[in-house]
Amino acid sequence: ISAAAIFNHKIVLRLSGSDAVTAQTIDELNAQASSLDDTFWASISNLQHEFFNSKSTIWQARLGATQKLGEWDEQSLIDWCGHIRYIKTDTDFNAYAEQNNIQVLAIKNTATQTMTSPNKIEKALKEAFDPNNIFK
């Protein structure tokens, strides 16, 4: 498993490896397989997935994979196996985050534009660790 996300009550896994290994993994998981190209994963990492098309404030929270967010669980997109959650809400999530010791960042609201491309530091790190652009 090279990536995982949860959206609209569906778990989406990206499997990497040979065709035989990925087929065996699908069988062992007893999962329904469908092919997704890289645009799905790019849309999440670049904050361009349909989830981000909203007038509501979108918060990015970093927390434990199994940590619950109460009423916000239903309004979230879960990335990186649960460690990054994007929460869409019109209420003040920041107060809840402070009370529950959750690190958050408002990534889209009336004062902040959605980030659509990696910043300079992220680009430099990516180029240093992946100069041949193997991992898009």
PDB file of C-alpha atoms in Angstrom:
ATOM      1  CA  ILE A   1       0.000   0.000   0.000  1.00  0.00           C
ATOM      2  CA  SER A   2       1.632   3.215  -1.121  1.00  0.00           C
ATOM      3  CA  ALA A   3      -1.220   5.633  -0.335  1.00  0.00           C
ATOM      4  CA  ALA A   4      -4.561   5.672   1.461  1.00  0.00           C
ATOM      5  CA  ALA A   5      -7.476   8.092   1.742  1.00  0.00           C
ATOM      6  CA  ILE A   6     -11.050   8.035   3.007  1.00  0.00           C
ATOM      7  CA  PHE A   7     -13.759  10.112   1.338  1.00  0.00           C
ATOM      8  CA  ASN A   8     -17.550   9.689   1.232  1.00  0.00           C
ATOM      9  CA  HIS A   9     -17.328   6.554   3.406  1.00  0.00           C
ATOM     10  CA  LYS A  10     -14.985   4.813   0.936  1.00  0.00           C
ATOM     11  CA  ILE A  11     -11.438   3.731   1.595  1.00  0.00           C
ATOM     12  CA  VAL A  12      -9.178   4.316  -1.385  1.00  0.00           C
ATOM     13  CA  LEU A  13      -5.850   2.473  -1.435  1.00  0.00           C
ATOM     14  CA  ARG A  14      -3.050   2.792  -3.941  1.00  0.00           C
ATOM     15  CA  LEU A  15      -1.275  -0.528  -4.362  1.00  0.00           C
ATOM     16  CA  SER A  16       2.214  -0.656  -5.801  1.00  0.00           C
ATOM     17  CA  GLY A  17       4.125  -3.652  -7.065  1.00  0.00           C
ATOM     18  CA  SER A  18       3.846  -6.304  -9.734  1.00  0.00           C
ATOM     19  CA  ASP A  19       0.472  -7.186 -11.241  1.00  0.00           C
ATOM     20  CA  ALA A  20       0.542 -10.571  -9.487  1.00  0.00           C
ATOM     21  CA  VAL A  21       1.231  -9.049  -6.067  1.00  0.00           C
ATOM     22  CA  THR A  22      -1.421  -6.346  -6.410  1.00  0.00           C
ATOM     23  CA  ALA A  23      -3.984  -8.919  -7.636  1.00  0.00           C
ATOM     24  CA  GLN A  24      -3.182 -11.163  -4.652  1.00  0.00           C
ATOM     25  CA  THR A  25      -3.522  -8.197  -2.281  1.00  0.00           C
ATOM     26  CA  ILE A  26      -6.922  -7.327  -3.744  1.00  0.00           C
ATOM     27  CA  ASP A  27      -8.016 -10.955  -3.304  1.00  0.00           C
ATOM     28  CA  GLU A  28      -6.768 -11.060   0.299  1.00  0.00           C
ATOM     29  CA  LEU A  29      -8.546  -7.809   1.113  1.00  0.00           C
ATOM     30  CA  ASN A  30     -11.673  -9.144  -0.595  1.00  0.00           C
ATOM     31  CA  ALA A  31     -11.932  -5.694  -2.127  1.00  0.00           C
ATOM     32  CA  GLN A  32     -13.575  -4.224  -5.143  1.00  0.00           C
ATOM     33  CA  ALA A  33     -10.831  -2.972  -7.408  1.00  0.00           C
ATOM     34  CA  SER A  34     -11.079  -0.056  -9.748  1.00  0.00           C
ATOM     35  CA  SER A  35      -8.311   1.672 -11.569  1.00  0.00           C
ATOM     36  CA  LEU A  36      -7.483   5.263 -10.687  1.00  0.00           C
ATOM     37  CA  ASP A  37      -4.887   7.255 -12.485  1.00  0.00           C
ATOM     38  CA  ASP A  38      -2.522   9.580 -10.647  1.00  0.00           C
ATOM     39  CA  THR A  39      -4.884  12.545 -11.026  1.00  0.00           C
ATOM     40  CA  PHE A  40      -6.942  11.361  -8.021  1.00  0.00           C
ATOM     41  CA  TRP A  41      -3.903  11.412  -5.727  1.00  0.00           C
ATOM     42  CA  ALA A  42      -2.589  14.645  -7.236  1.00  0.00           C
ATOM     43  CA  SER A  43      -5.976  16.306  -6.671  1.00  0.00           C
ATOM     44  CA  ILE A  44      -5.729  15.533  -2.954  1.00  0.00           C
ATOM     45  CA  SER A  45      -2.093  16.529  -2.508  1.00  0.00           C
ATOM     46  CA  ASN A  46      -2.631  19.744  -4.512  1.00  0.00           C
ATOM     47  CA  LEU A  47      -5.908  20.517  -2.683  1.00  0.00           C
ATOM     48  CA  GLN A  48      -7.873  20.421  -5.934  1.00  0.00           C
ATOM     49  CA  HIS A  49     -10.129  17.429  -5.173  1.00  0.00           C
ATOM     50  CA  GLU A  50     -13.897  18.134  -5.298  1.00  0.00           C
ATOM     51  CA  PHE A  51     -13.889  18.174  -1.477  1.00  0.00           C
ATOM     52  CA  PHE A  52     -11.966  21.460  -1.519  1.00  0.00           C
ATOM     53  CA  ASN A  53     -14.510  23.220  -3.777  1.00  0.00           C
ATOM     54  CA  SER A  54     -16.455  24.814  -0.963  1.00  0.00           C
ATOM     55  CA  LYS A  55     -17.348  28.195   0.462  1.00  0.00           C
ATOM     56  CA  SER A  56     -16.838  26.767   3.960  1.00  0.00           C
ATOM     57  CA  THR A  57     -13.549  27.083   5.820  1.00  0.00           C
ATOM     58  CA  ILE A  58     -11.328  24.052   5.314  1.00  0.00           C
ATOM     59  CA  TRP A  59      -8.944  23.120   8.105  1.00  0.00           C
ATOM     60  CA  GLN A  60      -5.989  20.761   7.939  1.00  0.00           C
ATOM     61  CA  ALA A  61      -5.513  18.784  11.154  1.00  0.00           C
ATOM     62  CA  ARG A  62      -2.566  16.542  11.978  1.00  0.00           C
ATOM     63  CA  LEU A  63      -3.360  13.908  14.568  1.00  0.00           C
ATOM     64  CA  GLY A  64      -3.199  10.234  15.439  1.00  0.00           C
ATOM     65  CA  ALA A  65      -4.621   7.892  12.819  1.00  0.00           C
ATOM     66  CA  THR A  66      -7.430   6.643  15.052  1.00  0.00           C
ATOM     67  CA  GLN A  67      -8.216   9.883  16.872  1.00  0.00           C
ATOM     68  CA  LYS A  68     -11.871  10.867  16.566  1.00  0.00           C
ATOM     69  CA  LEU A  69     -13.014  14.350  15.617  1.00  0.00           C
ATOM     70  CA  GLY A  70     -16.530  14.106  16.988  1.00  0.00           C
ATOM     71  CA  GLU A  71     -19.085  15.887  14.838  1.00  0.00           C
ATOM     72  CA  TRP A  72     -16.407  16.743  12.273  1.00  0.00           C
ATOM     73  CA  ASP A  73     -15.695  13.112  11.311  1.00  0.00           C
ATOM     74  CA  GLU A  74     -18.562  13.245   8.783  1.00  0.00           C
ATOM     75  CA  GLN A  75     -17.227  16.457   7.229  1.00  0.00           C
ATOM     76  CA  SER A  76     -13.676  15.338   6.631  1.00  0.00           C
ATOM     77  CA  LEU A  77     -11.399  13.909   3.985  1.00  0.00           C
ATOM     78  CA  ILE A  78      -8.772  11.637   5.513  1.00  0.00           C
ATOM     79  CA  ASP A  79      -5.325  11.391   3.936  1.00  0.00           C
ATOM     80  CA  TRP A  80      -2.135   9.525   4.859  1.00  0.00           C
ATOM     81  CA  CYS A  81      -3.966   6.708   6.623  1.00  0.00           C
ATOM     82  CA  GLY A  82      -5.622   9.144   9.002  1.00  0.00           C
ATOM     83  CA  HIS A  83      -2.716  11.344  10.026  1.00  0.00           C
ATOM     84  CA  ILE A  84      -3.898  14.304   7.936  1.00  0.00           C
ATOM     85  CA  ARG A  85      -7.547  15.280   7.991  1.00  0.00           C
ATOM     86  CA  TYR A  86      -9.177  18.044   6.037  1.00  0.00           C
ATOM     87  CA  ILE A  87     -12.297  19.320   7.801  1.00  0.00           C
ATOM     88  CA  LYS A  88     -14.932  21.404   6.031  1.00  0.00           C
ATOM     89  CA  THR A  89     -17.042  23.475   8.421  1.00  0.00           C
ATOM     90  CA  ASP A  90     -18.757  26.805   8.962  1.00  0.00           C
ATOM     91  CA  THR A  91     -18.214  26.610  12.733  1.00  0.00           C
ATOM     92  CA  ASP A  92     -15.071  27.429  14.714  1.00  0.00           C
ATOM     93  CA  PHE A  93     -12.975  24.270  14.523  1.00  0.00           C
ATOM     94  CA  ASN A  94      -9.957  26.094  15.968  1.00  0.00           C
ATOM     95  CA  ALA A  95     -11.508  26.276  19.473  1.00  0.00           C
ATOM     96  CA  TYR A  96     -12.221  22.517  19.404  1.00  0.00           C
ATOM     97  CA  ALA A  97      -8.662  21.832  18.209  1.00  0.00           C
ATOM     98  CA  GLU A  98      -7.130  23.881  21.040  1.00  0.00           C
ATOM     99  CA  GLN A  99      -9.226  22.063  23.672  1.00  0.00           C
ATOM    100  CA  ASN A 100      -8.174  18.675  22.270  1.00  0.00           C
ATOM    101  CA  ASN A 101      -4.517  19.509  21.584  1.00  0.00           C
ATOM    102  CA  ILE A 102      -4.829  19.096  17.809  1.00  0.00           C
ATOM    103  CA  GLN A 103      -2.433  20.926  15.493  1.00  0.00           C
ATOM    104  CA  VAL A 104      -4.501  22.722  12.829  1.00  0.00           C
ATOM    105  CA  LEU A 105      -4.088  25.128   9.945  1.00  0.00           C
ATOM    106  CA  ALA A 106      -6.865  26.990   8.128  1.00  0.00           C
ATOM    107  CA  ILE A 107      -6.024  26.324   4.497  1.00  0.00           C
ATOM    108  CA  LYS A 108      -9.066  27.919   2.927  1.00  0.00           C
ATOM    109  CA  ASN A 109     -11.291  30.643   4.276  1.00  0.00           C
ATOM    110  CA  THR A 110     -12.159  34.216   3.440  1.00  0.00           C
ATOM    111  CA  ALA A 111      -8.666  35.386   4.409  1.00  0.00           C
ATOM    112  CA  THR A 112      -6.588  32.486   3.077  1.00  0.00           C
ATOM    113  CA  GLN A 113      -6.495  31.153  -0.468  1.00  0.00           C
ATOM    114  CA  THR A 114      -6.311  27.415  -1.059  1.00  0.00           C
ATOM    115  CA  MET A 115      -2.741  26.328  -1.667  1.00  0.00           C
ATOM    116  CA  THR A 116      -2.494  24.881  -5.157  1.00  0.00           C
ATOM    117  CA  SER A 117       1.194  24.154  -5.490  1.00  0.00           C
ATOM    118  CA  PRO A 118       3.996  23.077  -3.164  1.00  0.00           C
ATOM    119  CA  ASN A 119       6.030  25.873  -1.637  1.00  0.00           C
ATOM    120  CA  LYS A 120       9.707  26.444  -2.469  1.00  0.00           C
ATOM    121  CA  ILE A 121      11.039  24.378   0.438  1.00  0.00           C
ATOM    122  CA  GLU A 122       8.838  21.390  -0.439  1.00  0.00           C
ATOM    123  CA  LYS A 123       9.909  21.631  -4.096  1.00  0.00           C
ATOM    124  CA  ALA A 124      13.591  21.772  -3.139  1.00  0.00           C
ATOM    125  CA  LEU A 125      13.242  18.753  -0.832  1.00  0.00           C
ATOM    126  CA  LYS A 126      11.365  16.806  -3.506  1.00  0.00           C
ATOM    127  CA  GLU A 127      14.029  17.600  -6.104  1.00  0.00           C
ATOM    128  CA  ALA A 128      16.801  16.603  -3.677  1.00  0.00           C
ATOM    129  CA  PHE A 129      15.247  13.251  -2.744  1.00  0.00           C
ATOM    130  CA  ASP A 130      13.617  12.458  -6.102  1.00  0.00           C
ATOM    131  CA  PRO A 131      15.736  14.101  -8.837  1.00  0.00           C
ATOM    132  CA  ASN A 132      14.328  11.773 -11.536  1.00  0.00           C
ATOM    133  CA  ASN A 133      10.731  12.613 -10.556  1.00  0.00           C
ATOM    134  CA  ILE A 134       9.840   8.962  -9.957  1.00  0.00           C
ATOM    135  CA  PHE A 135       7.280   9.850  -7.285  1.00  0.00           C
ATOM    136  CA  LYS A 136       4.969  12.428  -8.818  1.00  0.00           C
TER     137      LYS A 136
END
